[in-house]
Amino acid sequence: MAKIILKTKGLDCPNCAKKLEEDLKKIDGIKDANVIFVTGNIEIEYENIVSLNKAKDYINHFEEVKIIENKITLKTKGLDCPNCAKKLEDDLKNLDGIQNVNVIFMTGNIEIEYENKNRLNKAKDYINHFEEVKIIE
């Protein structure tokens, strides 16, 4: 038996959280599930990777809920205008496979939640071609 805590977004209803929890417990190989509405975390005790993957798939197709598995903070240089920072943030949010973005103008940091490495690479490419902005690796 193994345990995992999954961070999610889009869970906006306590009754839906309860239903999701009940449904997860019905999946073969899931010993226990605890959906914590306030934090968006889902604790799952599972028998094997197959059952965990079934649970993840169910979660990602439950209403507007999505698992946040990939998050990175990128340090940048050349972001010298608050309006440009807002435009960059809005543009990045509209890229396919980018789940959330927070451009922090004061520090030059960009926090990105992304679907997979390919989507992250597209976002990085967009950033590096946005005005004078460059990612500092």
Tab-separated table of C-alpha atoms in Angstrom:
chain	number	residue	atom	x	y	z
A	1	MET	CA	0.000	0.000	0.000
A	2	ALA	CA	1.243	3.486	-0.868
A	3	LYS	CA	-0.035	6.992	-0.187
A	4	ILE	CA	0.076	10.167	-2.237
A	5	ILE	CA	-1.220	13.715	-1.848
A	6	LEU	CA	-2.397	15.302	-5.078
A	7	LYS	CA	-2.773	19.074	-5.355
A	8	THR	CA	-5.752	20.083	-7.479
A	9	LYS	CA	-7.502	23.159	-8.765
A	10	GLY	CA	-11.082	23.725	-9.855
A	11	LEU	CA	-12.805	22.041	-6.919
A	12	ASP	CA	-15.304	24.762	-6.048
A	13	CYS	CA	-18.096	22.973	-4.212
A	14	PRO	CA	-18.033	21.052	-0.891
A	15	ASN	CA	-20.762	18.671	-2.071
A	16	CYS	CA	-18.773	17.940	-5.237
A	17	ALA	CA	-15.701	17.246	-3.086
A	18	LYS	CA	-17.705	14.712	-1.094
A	19	LYS	CA	-18.990	13.038	-4.267
A	20	LEU	CA	-15.471	12.917	-5.725
A	21	GLU	CA	-14.204	11.314	-2.528
A	22	GLU	CA	-16.977	8.704	-2.583
A	23	ASP	CA	-16.364	7.938	-6.264
A	24	LEU	CA	-12.618	7.553	-5.770
A	25	LYS	CA	-13.185	5.030	-2.990
A	26	LYS	CA	-15.143	2.861	-5.472
A	27	ILE	CA	-12.165	2.517	-7.846
A	28	ASP	CA	-10.602	-0.945	-7.693
A	29	GLY	CA	-7.268	-0.752	-5.874
A	30	ILE	CA	-8.018	2.487	-4.010
A	31	LYS	CA	-7.989	1.651	-0.307
A	32	ASP	CA	-8.881	5.133	0.906
A	33	ALA	CA	-9.412	8.672	-0.397
A	34	ASN	CA	-9.774	11.945	1.444
A	35	VAL	CA	-10.706	15.061	-0.523
A	36	ILE	CA	-9.879	18.213	1.432
A	37	PHE	CA	-12.072	20.896	-0.080
A	38	VAL	CA	-10.418	23.874	1.631
A	39	THR	CA	-6.899	23.126	0.321
A	40	GLY	CA	-7.797	21.291	-2.875
A	41	ASN	CA	-5.606	18.391	-1.777
A	42	ILE	CA	-6.633	14.787	-2.331
A	43	GLU	CA	-5.006	12.104	-0.194
A	44	ILE	CA	-5.122	8.660	-1.777
A	45	GLU	CA	-4.038	5.307	-0.412
A	46	TYR	CA	-3.603	2.882	-3.312
A	47	GLU	CA	-2.465	-0.668	-4.036
A	48	ASN	CA	-0.562	-0.165	-7.294
A	49	ILE	CA	0.272	2.338	-10.030
A	50	VAL	CA	-2.596	1.104	-12.211
A	51	SER	CA	-5.179	1.995	-9.563
A	52	LEU	CA	-3.468	5.347	-8.930
A	53	ASN	CA	-3.547	6.178	-12.643
A	54	LYS	CA	-7.259	5.291	-12.786
A	55	ALA	CA	-7.881	7.643	-9.852
A	56	LYS	CA	-5.857	10.446	-11.477
A	57	ASP	CA	-7.748	10.022	-14.727
A	58	TYR	CA	-11.067	10.132	-12.881
A	59	ILE	CA	-10.049	13.294	-11.001
A	60	ASN	CA	-8.943	15.068	-14.192
A	61	HIS	CA	-12.323	14.320	-15.793
A	62	PHE	CA	-14.440	15.224	-12.758
A	63	GLU	CA	-16.205	18.510	-13.540
A	64	GLU	CA	-13.557	21.280	-13.758
A	65	VAL	CA	-11.035	19.604	-11.444
A	66	LYS	CA	-7.435	19.202	-12.621
A	67	ILE	CA	-4.402	17.754	-10.872
A	68	ILE	CA	-1.492	20.164	-10.633
A	69	GLU	CA	1.561	17.997	-11.134
A	70	ASN	CA	4.031	20.342	-12.691
A	71	LYS	CA	4.946	23.751	-11.351
A	72	ILE	CA	8.067	25.828	-11.889
A	73	THR	CA	9.314	29.315	-11.088
A	74	LEU	CA	11.368	30.935	-13.837
A	75	LYS	CA	13.670	33.876	-13.144
A	76	THR	CA	13.723	36.430	-15.950
A	77	LYS	CA	15.432	39.652	-16.930
A	78	GLY	CA	14.204	42.462	-19.149
A	79	LEU	CA	10.666	42.705	-17.800
A	80	ASP	CA	10.590	46.456	-17.224
A	81	CYS	CA	6.942	47.431	-17.519
A	82	PRO	CA	3.990	46.412	-15.292
A	83	ASN	CA	1.565	46.529	-18.227
A	84	CYS	CA	3.878	44.278	-20.245
A	85	ALA	CA	4.053	41.860	-17.298
A	86	LYS	CA	0.244	41.700	-17.252
A	87	LYS	CA	0.114	41.135	-21.021
A	88	LEU	CA	2.740	38.381	-20.778
A	89	GLU	CA	0.767	36.726	-17.983
A	90	ASP	CA	-2.472	36.888	-19.982
A	91	ASP	CA	-0.775	35.563	-23.134
A	92	LEU	CA	0.820	32.661	-21.259
A	93	LYS	CA	-2.509	31.738	-19.645
A	94	ASN	CA	-3.980	31.362	-23.134
A	95	LEU	CA	-1.332	28.870	-24.272
A	96	ASP	CA	-2.603	25.309	-24.607
A	97	GLY	CA	-1.467	23.109	-21.713
A	98	ILE	CA	-0.628	25.980	-19.371
A	99	GLN	CA	-2.844	25.636	-16.303
A	100	ASN	CA	-1.914	28.754	-14.364
A	101	VAL	CA	0.564	31.636	-14.545
A	102	ASN	CA	1.646	34.331	-12.135
A	103	VAL	CA	4.066	36.960	-13.448
A	104	ILE	CA	5.618	38.807	-10.525
A	105	PHE	CA	6.803	42.101	-11.963
A	106	MET	CA	8.783	43.249	-8.912
A	107	THR	CA	11.027	40.157	-8.860
A	108	GLY	CA	10.928	39.183	-12.522
A	109	ASN	CA	9.793	35.693	-11.533
A	110	ILE	CA	7.188	33.771	-13.501
A	111	GLU	CA	5.363	30.907	-11.776
A	112	ILE	CA	3.906	28.402	-14.243
A	113	GLU	CA	1.720	25.343	-13.717
A	114	TYR	CA	1.922	23.197	-16.827
A	115	GLU	CA	0.577	19.973	-18.292
A	116	ASN	CA	3.854	18.465	-19.536
A	117	LYS	CA	7.433	19.345	-20.510
A	118	ASN	CA	6.459	20.030	-24.130
A	119	ARG	CA	3.925	22.666	-23.006
A	120	LEU	CA	6.473	24.176	-20.624
A	121	ASN	CA	9.031	24.415	-23.438
A	122	LYS	CA	6.490	26.267	-25.614
A	123	ALA	CA	5.840	28.694	-22.753
A	124	LYS	CA	9.598	29.231	-22.263
A	125	ASP	CA	9.996	29.887	-25.978
A	126	TYR	CA	7.145	32.415	-25.851
A	127	ILE	CA	8.733	34.181	-22.867
A	128	ASN	CA	12.142	34.382	-24.555
A	129	HIS	CA	10.545	36.010	-27.605
A	130	PHE	CA	8.353	38.445	-25.662
A	131	GLU	CA	9.811	41.929	-26.105
A	132	GLU	CA	13.215	42.053	-24.321
A	133	VAL	CA	12.416	39.351	-21.759
A	134	LYS	CA	14.832	36.435	-21.331
A	135	ILE	CA	14.793	33.500	-18.955
A	136	ILE	CA	17.860	33.301	-16.731
A	137	GLU	CA	18.807	29.619	-16.526
